[in-house]
């Protein structure tokens, strides 16, 4: 999403400590993430130390480690907290949150805090009021994709034998994280590479005794409807917040994987097809295979990509779980919209914007999230016409952390970590937010007059809390992100009894 530069909060961490604290927090993060499966972490979210009286100033699970823990081979990875951890007192909690959840200038904040285990509402400031959620909309799409596709699903990009001799068809299957070079099995962006696809294609053609020149066709017909949502601002598209959607692309429709801002290719599928043609030409040259210049799309009604077409080569994407992690951590609009369309296909809806919206809403209903007041114009949050309440977002986070569908647990690691990763990596750096650094995990959302923060945190008593805070009508450039970060930090440090 678009970000606005805001004034930093007061009380900066002293210079000598600014280098030390991030390293210590990174050690804490490594410790916390050194778990073979996120599901193994989840039982620890529902408890605490179970002791009455005043909580210790810094409970053991929030202390910075001095050494890395060695694995015990059990697969547990994290010591479970007691299920007797006290739930914060709503009145005490509200007093603290109301002191920090204040706008800088115009607009207002709504917010909800719930106990993850029981769903008890601990804080409610107009929590059912529908508001523009910005990129917090991605939480809804992430949950729907994991519930529908499953975290282990992969998308295939294939090369098929065309109907005419010497013709090959590059068929997009939903992977927009393709790399131009060789496949990188351990990567998410670039797990499937066009150079590897080209090499496989050459081997298959050699076995067939094929000779050049080869003609390359592109089949990007998997998606339907307009490639650009009319609810998106053309200024945002021009700035690179979004691009026309296709079922295959390089680098999530970026010219350079290392540059995630600025204009995007306007025909990402053709750009990928032209890159494949270049790789096929290079791979085929030693075998005497040449490639005719130019790439054309498969003509409408052609049988080149019929279901019985022979597959010459295939590369597969990173898993849906890994892609959800990426889209949450980096707030990738393009990848999120593609994930919505792939979710729509899986529930027999058109792979269009309308189909994606309908599929996400259907899955929210299945999760018992009340969608009566929810309005969705897209599934990434770029559209200002979206309307979602803090309560609805909090319930989605609760479904991810504690709900009965354990497939949603795959999203947990994708939430940015305060002061360390993703869109929260450069926040929580001053005294007013420091107690949330390394502890708050939340999805950010930013438009010109909108900010939002929804996520989860284990408080000082060891209780897992889920929350959502949304600001609308805000003064652009004001210090409202800091207000949200201070508020989430209150939850991290809360022994609110």
Short mmCIF file of C-alpha atoms in Angstrom, two decimals:
data_model
loop_
_atom_site.label_atom_id
_atom_site.label_comp_id
_atom_site.label_asym_id
_atom_site.label_seq_id
_atom_site.Cartn_x
_atom_site.Cartn_y
_atom_site.Cartn_z
CA UNK A 1 0.00 0.00 0.00
CA UNK A 2 1.05 3.63 -0.30
CA UNK A 3 2.97 4.83 2.72
CA UNK A 4 3.14 8.37 4.06
CA UNK A 5 6.21 9.62 5.88
CA UNK A 6 5.24 10.65 9.41
CA UNK A 7 6.94 12.59 12.14
CA UNK A 8 8.84 10.36 14.53
CA UNK A 9 7.72 10.12 18.14
CA UNK A 10 9.57 11.79 20.95
CA UNK A 11 12.12 10.12 23.16
CA UNK A 12 14.46 8.38 20.73
CA UNK A 13 16.45 5.41 21.98
CA UNK A 14 20.00 6.59 22.80
CA UNK A 15 22.45 6.13 19.91
CA UNK A 16 24.68 3.41 21.44
CA UNK A 17 21.66 1.25 22.18
CA UNK A 18 20.04 1.56 18.76
CA UNK A 19 22.52 -0.92 17.28
CA UNK A 20 22.36 -3.33 20.20
CA UNK A 21 18.60 -3.55 20.68
CA UNK A 22 17.76 -4.65 17.12
CA UNK A 23 20.40 -7.40 17.33
CA UNK A 24 19.01 -8.64 20.63
CA UNK A 25 15.48 -8.51 19.26
CA UNK A 26 16.61 -10.39 16.16
CA UNK A 27 17.99 -13.10 18.43
CA UNK A 28 14.60 -13.23 20.16
CA UNK A 29 12.89 -13.53 16.79
CA UNK A 30 15.16 -16.38 15.70
CA UNK A 31 14.40 -18.14 18.96
CA UNK A 32 10.67 -17.66 18.55
CA UNK A 33 10.63 -18.82 14.93
CA UNK A 34 12.88 -21.84 15.42
CA UNK A 35 9.88 -24.14 15.30
CA UNK A 36 9.37 -26.79 12.60
CA UNK A 37 5.68 -26.00 12.29
CA UNK A 38 3.64 -22.99 13.30
CA UNK A 39 0.95 -25.33 14.60
CA UNK A 40 3.32 -26.38 17.34
CA UNK A 41 3.45 -22.81 18.61
CA UNK A 42 -0.30 -22.33 18.84
CA UNK A 43 -0.98 -24.12 22.16
CA UNK A 44 1.38 -21.67 23.84
CA UNK A 45 -0.88 -18.76 22.88
CA UNK A 46 -3.66 -19.63 25.27
CA UNK A 47 -1.96 -19.40 28.62
CA UNK A 48 0.53 -17.70 30.95
CA UNK A 49 2.21 -18.17 34.29
CA UNK A 50 -1.02 -18.71 36.19
CA UNK A 51 0.26 -16.80 39.19
CA UNK A 52 -1.84 -14.23 41.02
CA UNK A 53 -0.62 -10.95 42.41
CA UNK A 54 1.51 -8.40 40.60
CA UNK A 55 3.21 -9.63 37.46
CA UNK A 56 7.00 -9.47 37.24
CA UNK A 57 8.30 -6.36 35.51
CA UNK A 58 9.55 -8.50 32.63
CA UNK A 59 8.11 -12.01 32.49
CA UNK A 60 10.40 -14.83 31.31
CA UNK A 61 8.75 -15.16 27.89
CA UNK A 62 9.38 -11.47 27.15
CA UNK A 63 12.99 -11.33 28.26
CA UNK A 64 15.77 -11.02 25.70
CA UNK A 65 17.63 -14.36 25.48
CA UNK A 66 21.35 -14.54 26.13
CA UNK A 67 21.81 -17.74 24.11
CA UNK A 68 19.93 -19.57 21.39
CA UNK A 69 17.94 -22.56 22.57
CA UNK A 70 19.06 -25.94 21.29
CA UNK A 71 16.44 -28.10 19.63
CA UNK A 72 15.19 -30.98 21.72
CA UNK A 73 14.10 -33.13 18.81
CA UNK A 74 10.51 -33.23 20.02
CA UNK A 75 9.18 -30.77 17.44
CA UNK A 76 7.63 -28.63 20.18
CA UNK A 77 10.21 -25.86 20.03
CA UNK A 78 8.45 -23.50 22.44
CA UNK A 79 7.63 -24.22 26.08
CA UNK A 80 3.88 -24.05 26.62
CA UNK A 81 2.52 -21.35 28.90
CA UNK A 82 -0.04 -22.14 31.56
CA UNK A 83 -3.70 -22.03 30.60
CA UNK A 84 -4.42 -20.19 33.85
CA UNK A 85 -3.01 -16.83 32.68
CA UNK A 86 -5.37 -14.05 33.79
CA UNK A 87 -7.49 -12.19 31.27
CA UNK A 88 -6.97 -8.39 31.40
CA UNK A 89 -9.61 -6.42 33.22
CA UNK A 90 -11.61 -4.51 30.54
CA UNK A 91 -11.86 -1.32 32.60
CA UNK A 92 -8.18 -1.18 33.44
CA UNK A 93 -7.24 -2.01 29.85
CA UNK A 94 -9.59 0.62 28.40
CA UNK A 95 -8.10 3.32 30.61
CA UNK A 96 -4.64 2.61 29.26
CA UNK A 97 -5.71 2.27 25.61
CA UNK A 98 -7.79 5.44 25.66
CA UNK A 99 -4.70 7.35 26.78
CA UNK A 100 -2.78 6.33 23.64
CA UNK A 101 -5.43 5.78 20.95
CA UNK A 102 -5.75 9.45 20.03
CA UNK A 103 -5.50 11.03 16.60
CA UNK A 104 -2.94 13.64 15.68
CA UNK A 105 -5.19 16.14 13.95
CA UNK A 106 -8.41 15.24 12.14
CA UNK A 107 -10.26 11.93 12.05
CA UNK A 108 -10.91 9.21 14.60
CA UNK A 109 -9.88 5.72 15.65
CA UNK A 110 -12.03 2.68 16.20
CA UNK A 111 -10.71 -0.42 17.90
CA UNK A 112 -11.32 -3.86 19.31
CA UNK A 113 -9.28 -6.11 21.62
CA UNK A 114 -10.34 -9.69 22.31
CA UNK A 115 -9.06 -12.58 24.34
CA UNK A 116 -7.99 -15.06 21.68
CA UNK A 117 -8.94 -18.19 23.60
CA UNK A 118 -12.45 -17.21 24.66
CA UNK A 119 -13.37 -14.41 22.27
CA UNK A 120 -14.26 -12.17 25.22
CA UNK A 121 -14.44 -8.53 24.17
CA UNK A 122 -11.95 -6.60 26.31
CA UNK A 123 -11.98 -3.25 24.53
CA UNK A 124 -14.54 -1.83 22.11
CA UNK A 125 -14.46 1.64 20.64
CA UNK A 126 -17.10 1.69 17.88
CA UNK A 127 -15.77 -1.72 16.91
CA UNK A 128 -18.73 -2.56 14.65
CA UNK A 129 -18.45 0.64 12.61
CA UNK A 130 -17.58 -0.12 8.98
CA UNK A 131 -14.41 1.68 7.93
CA UNK A 132 -11.88 1.80 5.11
CA UNK A 133 -9.36 -0.88 6.20
CA UNK A 134 -6.53 -0.23 3.72
CA UNK A 135 -4.18 -3.24 3.52
CA UNK A 136 -5.76 -4.92 6.54
CA UNK A 137 -8.08 -6.26 3.84
CA UNK A 138 -5.26 -8.69 3.02
CA UNK A 139 -5.97 -10.58 6.24
CA UNK A 140 -9.37 -11.57 4.87
CA UNK A 141 -7.83 -12.78 1.62
CA UNK A 142 -5.06 -14.66 3.40
CA UNK A 143 -7.57 -16.53 5.56
CA UNK A 144 -9.79 -17.34 2.58
CA UNK A 145 -6.87 -18.60 0.48
CA UNK A 146 -5.51 -20.85 3.21
CA UNK A 147 -8.94 -22.26 3.98
CA UNK A 148 -9.71 -22.91 0.31
CA UNK A 149 -6.42 -23.82 -1.33
CA UNK A 150 -4.57 -25.11 1.73
CA UNK A 151 -1.07 -24.01 2.74
CA UNK A 152 0.70 -26.72 0.69
CA UNK A 153 -0.86 -25.96 -2.70
CA UNK A 154 1.46 -24.87 -5.52
CA UNK A 155 0.70 -23.24 -8.87
CA UNK A 156 2.16 -24.59 -12.11
CA UNK A 157 3.54 -22.76 -15.11
CA UNK A 158 3.62 -25.16 -18.05
CA UNK A 159 4.84 -25.42 -21.61
CA UNK A 160 2.48 -27.38 -23.82
CA UNK A 161 2.85 -28.81 -27.30
CA UNK A 162 0.88 -26.59 -29.65
CA UNK A 163 -1.60 -27.80 -32.22
CA UNK A 164 0.66 -26.79 -35.11
CA UNK A 165 4.08 -28.45 -35.56
CA UNK A 166 6.89 -26.38 -34.12
CA UNK A 167 4.56 -24.46 -31.81
CA UNK A 168 4.87 -24.40 -28.03
CA UNK A 169 2.45 -22.72 -25.65
CA UNK A 170 3.47 -21.03 -22.39
CA UNK A 171 0.45 -21.44 -20.09
CA UNK A 172 0.06 -19.38 -16.93
CA UNK A 173 -1.32 -21.16 -13.89
CA UNK A 174 -1.31 -18.47 -11.22
CA UNK A 175 2.39 -18.13 -10.37
CA UNK A 176 3.30 -14.45 -10.50
CA UNK A 177 6.55 -14.92 -8.57
CA UNK A 178 8.46 -16.38 -11.51
CA UNK A 179 12.17 -15.68 -11.92
CA UNK A 180 13.86 -15.06 -15.24
CA UNK A 181 16.75 -17.38 -14.40
CA UNK A 182 16.88 -20.89 -13.00
CA UNK A 183 14.49 -22.18 -10.36
CA UNK A 184 15.53 -21.61 -6.74
CA UNK A 185 13.89 -24.41 -4.71
CA UNK A 186 14.42 -22.69 -1.35
CA UNK A 187 13.05 -19.32 -2.48
CA UNK A 188 9.53 -17.90 -2.48
CA UNK A 189 10.08 -15.16 -5.05
CA UNK A 190 11.75 -17.10 -7.85
CA UNK A 191 11.02 -20.62 -6.68
CA UNK A 192 10.09 -21.36 -10.31
CA UNK A 193 12.46 -20.06 -12.99
CA UNK A 194 11.95 -19.54 -16.71
CA UNK A 195 15.49 -20.72 -17.54
CA UNK A 196 14.72 -24.07 -15.92
CA UNK A 197 11.41 -24.23 -17.78
CA UNK A 198 13.23 -23.53 -21.06
CA UNK A 199 15.84 -26.21 -20.40
CA UNK A 200 13.12 -28.78 -19.69
CA UNK A 201 11.34 -27.75 -22.89
CA UNK A 202 14.47 -28.22 -25.00
CA UNK A 203 15.02 -31.71 -23.62
CA UNK A 204 11.43 -32.68 -24.41
CA UNK A 205 11.67 -31.24 -27.94
CA UNK A 206 14.94 -33.07 -28.56
CA UNK A 207 13.26 -36.34 -27.62
CA UNK A 208 10.55 -35.52 -30.16
CA UNK A 209 13.14 -34.79 -32.86
CA UNK A 210 11.80 -31.26 -33.26
CA UNK A 211 13.58 -28.72 -35.45
CA UNK A 212 13.36 -24.97 -35.50
CA UNK A 213 12.27 -22.38 -35.82
CA UNK A 214 9.95 -22.70 -32.85
CA UNK A 215 6.92 -20.46 -32.49
CA UNK A 216 5.91 -19.43 -28.98
CA UNK A 217 2.33 -18.69 -28.02
CA UNK A 218 1.09 -17.32 -24.71
CA UNK A 219 -1.99 -18.61 -22.93
CA UNK A 220 -2.93 -16.23 -20.11
CA UNK A 221 -6.65 -16.96 -20.29
CA UNK A 222 -6.96 -18.34 -16.76
CA UNK A 223 -8.21 -15.00 -15.43
CA UNK A 224 -11.37 -13.34 -16.70
CA UNK A 225 -12.95 -9.92 -16.46
CA UNK A 226 -11.11 -6.58 -16.46
CA UNK A 227 -7.41 -6.79 -15.69
CA UNK A 228 -7.71 -3.53 -13.72
CA UNK A 229 -10.38 -3.02 -11.07
CA UNK A 230 -12.31 0.19 -11.80
CA UNK A 231 -12.32 0.87 -8.04
CA UNK A 232 -8.56 1.48 -8.14
CA UNK A 233 -7.18 4.96 -8.61
CA UNK A 234 -5.33 5.33 -11.92
CA UNK A 235 -2.80 7.43 -10.02
CA UNK A 236 -2.07 4.45 -7.77
CA UNK A 237 -1.68 2.23 -10.83
CA UNK A 238 0.70 4.73 -12.45
CA UNK A 239 2.71 4.90 -9.22
CA UNK A 240 3.13 1.12 -9.20
CA UNK A 241 0.80 0.22 -6.35
CA UNK A 242 -0.96 -2.10 -8.79
CA UNK A 243 -0.83 -3.27 -12.42
CA UNK A 244 -3.13 -5.18 -14.77
CA UNK A 245 -3.57 -8.71 -13.41
CA UNK A 246 -2.41 -11.81 -15.25
CA UNK A 247 -1.97 -15.46 -14.19
CA UNK A 248 1.80 -15.35 -14.73
CA UNK A 249 4.38 -12.67 -14.11
CA UNK A 250 7.97 -12.12 -13.18
CA UNK A 251 8.77 -10.85 -9.67
CA UNK A 252 5.13 -10.16 -8.72
CA UNK A 253 4.88 -7.90 -11.77
CA UNK A 254 8.03 -5.95 -11.07
CA UNK A 255 10.80 -5.12 -13.53
CA UNK A 256 13.45 -5.88 -10.94
CA UNK A 257 12.99 -8.20 -7.93
CA UNK A 258 15.21 -5.93 -5.85
CA UNK A 259 13.08 -2.84 -6.52
CA UNK A 260 9.60 -3.02 -5.02
CA UNK A 261 8.49 0.53 -5.72
CA UNK A 262 7.85 2.52 -8.86
CA UNK A 263 6.00 1.69 -12.09
CA UNK A 264 5.26 -1.91 -13.00
CA UNK A 265 4.99 -3.64 -16.40
CA UNK A 266 1.53 -3.09 -17.84
CA UNK A 267 1.48 -6.48 -19.57
CA UNK A 268 3.25 -8.71 -17.07
CA UNK A 269 2.21 -11.91 -18.86
CA UNK A 270 3.73 -10.85 -22.18
CA UNK A 271 6.87 -9.65 -20.41
CA UNK A 272 7.20 -13.11 -18.88
CA UNK A 273 6.55 -14.78 -22.23
CA UNK A 274 9.22 -12.69 -23.94
CA UNK A 275 11.68 -13.55 -21.18
CA UNK A 276 10.84 -17.23 -21.67
CA UNK A 277 11.42 -16.89 -25.43
CA UNK A 278 14.89 -15.48 -24.76
CA UNK A 279 15.68 -18.32 -22.35
CA UNK A 280 14.38 -20.92 -24.82
CA UNK A 281 16.51 -19.43 -27.58
CA UNK A 282 19.61 -19.62 -25.38
CA UNK A 283 18.87 -23.16 -24.18
CA UNK A 284 17.98 -24.40 -27.66
CA UNK A 285 20.99 -23.00 -29.53
CA UNK A 286 23.40 -25.84 -28.61
CA UNK A 287 20.77 -28.34 -29.79
CA UNK A 288 20.24 -26.54 -33.07
CA UNK A 289 16.81 -25.21 -32.10
CA UNK A 290 15.94 -21.66 -33.03
CA UNK A 291 13.06 -19.49 -31.91
CA UNK A 292 11.04 -17.33 -34.25
CA UNK A 293 10.94 -13.68 -33.19
CA UNK A 294 7.88 -12.39 -31.39
CA UNK A 295 5.32 -13.96 -29.08
CA UNK A 296 1.60 -13.99 -29.79
CA UNK A 297 -1.31 -14.85 -27.57
CA UNK A 298 -3.25 -18.03 -28.26
CA UNK A 299 -6.10 -17.04 -30.58
CA UNK A 300 -9.57 -17.29 -29.09
CA UNK A 301 -11.08 -20.71 -29.66
CA UNK A 302 -7.77 -22.34 -30.62
CA UNK A 303 -7.23 -25.88 -29.34
CA UNK A 304 -3.53 -25.39 -28.64
CA UNK A 305 -4.14 -25.51 -24.90
CA UNK A 306 -6.84 -28.14 -24.81
CA UNK A 307 -6.90 -30.30 -21.72
CA UNK A 308 -5.36 -33.20 -23.64
CA UNK A 309 -2.41 -31.10 -24.86
CA UNK A 310 0.90 -32.75 -24.03
CA UNK A 311 2.93 -31.12 -21.26
CA UNK A 312 6.51 -30.57 -22.37
CA UNK A 313 7.76 -28.85 -19.23
CA UNK A 314 6.49 -27.58 -15.89
CA UNK A 315 7.77 -25.56 -12.93
CA UNK A 316 5.92 -25.04 -9.67
CA UNK A 317 5.58 -22.04 -7.38
CA UNK A 318 6.28 -21.73 -3.69
CA UNK A 319 3.42 -23.01 -1.55
CA UNK A 320 0.32 -20.95 -0.86
CA UNK A 321 1.41 -20.77 2.77
CA UNK A 322 4.75 -19.26 1.77
CA UNK A 323 3.08 -16.83 -0.62
CA UNK A 324 0.63 -15.74 2.07
CA UNK A 325 3.59 -15.05 4.36
CA UNK A 326 5.12 -12.88 1.65
CA UNK A 327 1.99 -10.91 0.85
CA UNK A 328 1.33 -10.18 4.53
CA UNK A 329 4.90 -9.29 5.37
CA UNK A 330 5.46 -7.00 2.37
CA UNK A 331 1.83 -5.93 1.79
CA UNK A 332 2.02 -6.94 -1.88
CA UNK A 333 -1.16 -5.78 -3.62
CA UNK A 334 -0.55 -7.65 -6.87
CA UNK A 335 0.16 -11.00 -5.24
CA UNK A 336 -2.88 -10.62 -2.98
CA UNK A 337 -5.25 -9.94 -5.87
CA UNK A 338 -3.88 -12.97 -7.74
CA UNK A 339 -4.36 -15.10 -4.62
CA UNK A 340 -7.97 -13.92 -4.49
CA UNK A 341 -8.57 -14.99 -8.08
CA UNK A 342 -6.97 -18.39 -7.50
CA UNK A 343 -9.24 -18.79 -4.47
CA UNK A 344 -12.24 -17.97 -6.66
CA UNK A 345 -11.27 -20.66 -9.17
CA UNK A 346 -11.02 -23.23 -6.40
CA UNK A 347 -14.66 -22.63 -5.40
CA UNK A 348 -15.92 -22.67 -9.00
CA UNK A 349 -16.27 -18.91 -9.32
CA UNK A 350 -14.88 -16.79 -12.17
CA UNK A 351 -11.25 -15.81 -11.72
CA UNK A 352 -12.21 -12.15 -11.84
CA UNK A 353 -12.34 -9.34 -9.32
CA UNK A 354 -16.01 -10.04 -8.61
CA UNK A 355 -15.29 -13.74 -8.28
CA UNK A 356 -12.41 -13.09 -5.87
CA UNK A 357 -14.55 -10.83 -3.69
CA UNK A 358 -17.40 -13.36 -3.62
CA UNK A 359 -15.01 -16.20 -2.73
CA UNK A 360 -13.42 -14.27 0.15
CA UNK A 361 -16.82 -13.32 1.58
CA UNK A 362 -18.00 -16.93 1.30
CA UNK A 363 -15.01 -18.15 3.28
CA UNK A 364 -15.51 -15.49 5.95
CA UNK A 365 -19.08 -16.72 6.40
CA UNK A 366 -17.70 -20.24 6.87
CA UNK A 367 -15.42 -18.88 9.60
CA UNK A 368 -18.49 -17.42 11.35
CA UNK A 369 -17.33 -13.85 10.75
CA UNK A 370 -20.41 -11.66 10.44
CA UNK A 371 -20.16 -10.03 7.00
CA UNK A 372 -23.56 -8.30 6.96
CA UNK A 373 -21.98 -4.83 7.08
CA UNK A 374 -18.80 -5.66 5.16
CA UNK A 375 -18.34 -4.10 1.74
CA UNK A 376 -15.54 -5.33 -0.51
CA UNK A 377 -14.50 -3.60 -3.72
CA UNK A 378 -11.24 -5.56 -4.00
CA UNK A 379 -9.31 -8.13 -1.94
CA UNK A 380 -6.04 -6.23 -1.41
CA UNK A 381 -7.31 -3.07 0.28
CA UNK A 382 -6.17 -0.58 -2.36
CA UNK A 383 -9.75 0.51 -3.08
CA UNK A 384 -11.25 3.24 -0.93
CA UNK A 385 -14.68 1.65 -1.36
CA UNK A 386 -13.86 -1.21 1.02
CA UNK A 387 -15.65 -1.10 4.38
CA UNK A 388 -14.67 -3.45 7.20
CA UNK A 389 -15.08 -3.10 10.96
CA UNK A 390 -12.39 -3.54 13.59
CA UNK A 391 -14.48 -6.36 15.08
CA UNK A 392 -14.53 -8.24 11.77
CA UNK A 393 -10.76 -7.90 11.39
CA UNK A 394 -10.17 -8.97 14.99
CA UNK A 395 -12.35 -12.04 14.46
CA UNK A 396 -10.30 -12.99 11.39
CA UNK A 397 -7.07 -12.68 13.38
CA UNK A 398 -8.63 -14.80 16.11
CA UNK A 399 -9.60 -17.45 13.53
CA UNK A 400 -5.97 -17.50 12.36
CA UNK A 401 -4.47 -17.78 15.86
CA UNK A 402 -7.02 -19.88 17.68
CA UNK A 403 -9.84 -21.04 15.41
CA UNK A 404 -10.67 -24.67 14.64
CA UNK A 405 -9.32 -24.59 11.06
CA UNK A 406 -5.62 -25.22 11.61
CA UNK A 407 -4.80 -24.51 7.96
CA UNK A 408 -5.04 -20.82 8.88
CA UNK A 409 -2.09 -21.16 11.28
CA UNK A 410 0.18 -20.94 8.23
CA UNK A 411 -0.46 -17.19 8.20
CA UNK A 412 0.98 -16.60 11.70
CA UNK A 413 4.60 -16.19 10.67
CA UNK A 414 3.65 -13.73 7.93
CA UNK A 415 2.47 -11.04 10.34
CA UNK A 416 5.19 -8.35 10.45
CA UNK A 417 7.09 -8.26 13.76
CA UNK A 418 7.36 -4.87 15.46
CA UNK A 419 10.78 -3.32 14.90
CA UNK A 420 12.10 -6.32 12.99
CA UNK A 421 10.35 -7.49 9.84
CA UNK A 422 8.25 -6.42 6.91
CA UNK A 423 6.18 -3.26 7.08
CA UNK A 424 6.81 -2.97 10.84
CA UNK A 425 10.58 -3.25 10.46
CA UNK A 426 11.21 0.49 10.76
CA UNK A 427 8.68 1.17 13.51
CA UNK A 428 8.73 0.73 17.32
CA UNK A 429 12.08 2.52 17.61
CA UNK A 430 11.41 5.11 20.34
CA UNK A 431 10.74 4.96 24.07
CA UNK A 432 6.97 5.22 23.72
CA UNK A 433 6.76 2.04 21.61
CA UNK A 434 9.87 0.10 22.66
CA UNK A 435 8.01 -2.34 24.92
CA UNK A 436 6.12 -3.62 21.86
CA UNK A 437 9.27 -4.18 19.77
CA UNK A 438 9.79 -7.84 18.95
CA UNK A 439 6.46 -8.75 20.58
CA UNK A 440 3.67 -7.16 18.56
CA UNK A 441 2.84 -9.00 15.34
CA UNK A 442 0.43 -7.14 13.12
CA UNK A 443 -0.67 -6.35 9.59
CA UNK A 444 -0.32 -2.72 8.66
CA UNK A 445 -2.54 -0.64 6.40
CA UNK A 446 -1.88 2.81 4.98
CA UNK A 447 -3.68 5.11 2.56
CA UNK A 448 -3.52 8.90 2.51
CA UNK A 449 -6.11 9.43 5.25
CA UNK A 450 -6.33 5.85 6.53
CA UNK A 451 -4.16 3.74 8.78
CA UNK A 452 -4.90 0.39 10.39
CA UNK A 453 -3.14 -2.20 12.52
CA UNK A 454 -4.54 -5.67 13.23
CA UNK A 455 -2.71 -8.55 14.83
CA UNK A 456 -1.85 -10.47 17.98
CA UNK A 457 0.40 -10.27 21.02
CA UNK A 458 1.10 -12.30 24.17
CA UNK A 459 0.77 -9.84 27.07
CA UNK A 460 2.95 -9.62 30.18
CA UNK A 461 0.73 -12.14 31.98
CA UNK A 462 1.10 -14.66 29.15
CA UNK A 463 -2.34 -14.18 27.64
CA UNK A 464 -2.80 -14.12 23.86
CA UNK A 465 -4.74 -11.05 22.75
CA UNK A 466 -5.97 -10.21 19.24
CA UNK A 467 -6.71 -6.66 18.20
CA UNK A 468 -7.63 -4.29 15.42
CA UNK A 469 -7.36 -0.50 15.31
CA UNK A 470 -8.53 1.59 12.33
CA UNK A 471 -8.14 5.31 11.72
CA UNK A 472 -10.17 7.11 9.04
CA UNK A 473 -10.37 10.74 7.98
CA UNK A 474 -6.86 11.38 9.31
CA UNK A 475 -4.57 14.28 8.57
CA UNK A 476 -2.05 13.10 5.93
CA UNK A 477 1.50 13.03 7.26
CA UNK A 478 0.49 13.32 10.93
CA UNK A 479 1.97 11.07 13.63
CA UNK A 480 -0.90 8.60 13.72
CA UNK A 481 1.14 5.47 13.10
CA UNK A 482 2.96 6.19 16.33
CA UNK A 483 -0.38 6.36 18.15
CA UNK A 484 -1.27 2.89 16.90
CA UNK A 485 2.15 1.53 17.78
CA UNK A 486 1.93 2.95 21.31
CA UNK A 487 -1.50 1.38 21.69
CA UNK A 488 -0.33 -2.06 20.57
CA UNK A 489 2.68 -1.69 22.90
CA UNK A 490 0.27 -1.16 25.79
CA UNK A 491 -1.14 -4.62 25.05
CA UNK A 492 2.34 -6.17 25.01
CA UNK A 493 3.21 -4.70 28.40
CA UNK A 494 -0.20 -5.17 29.94
CA UNK A 495 -0.65 -6.82 33.30
CA UNK A 496 -4.01 -5.11 33.34
CA UNK A 497 -5.75 -6.48 36.42
#
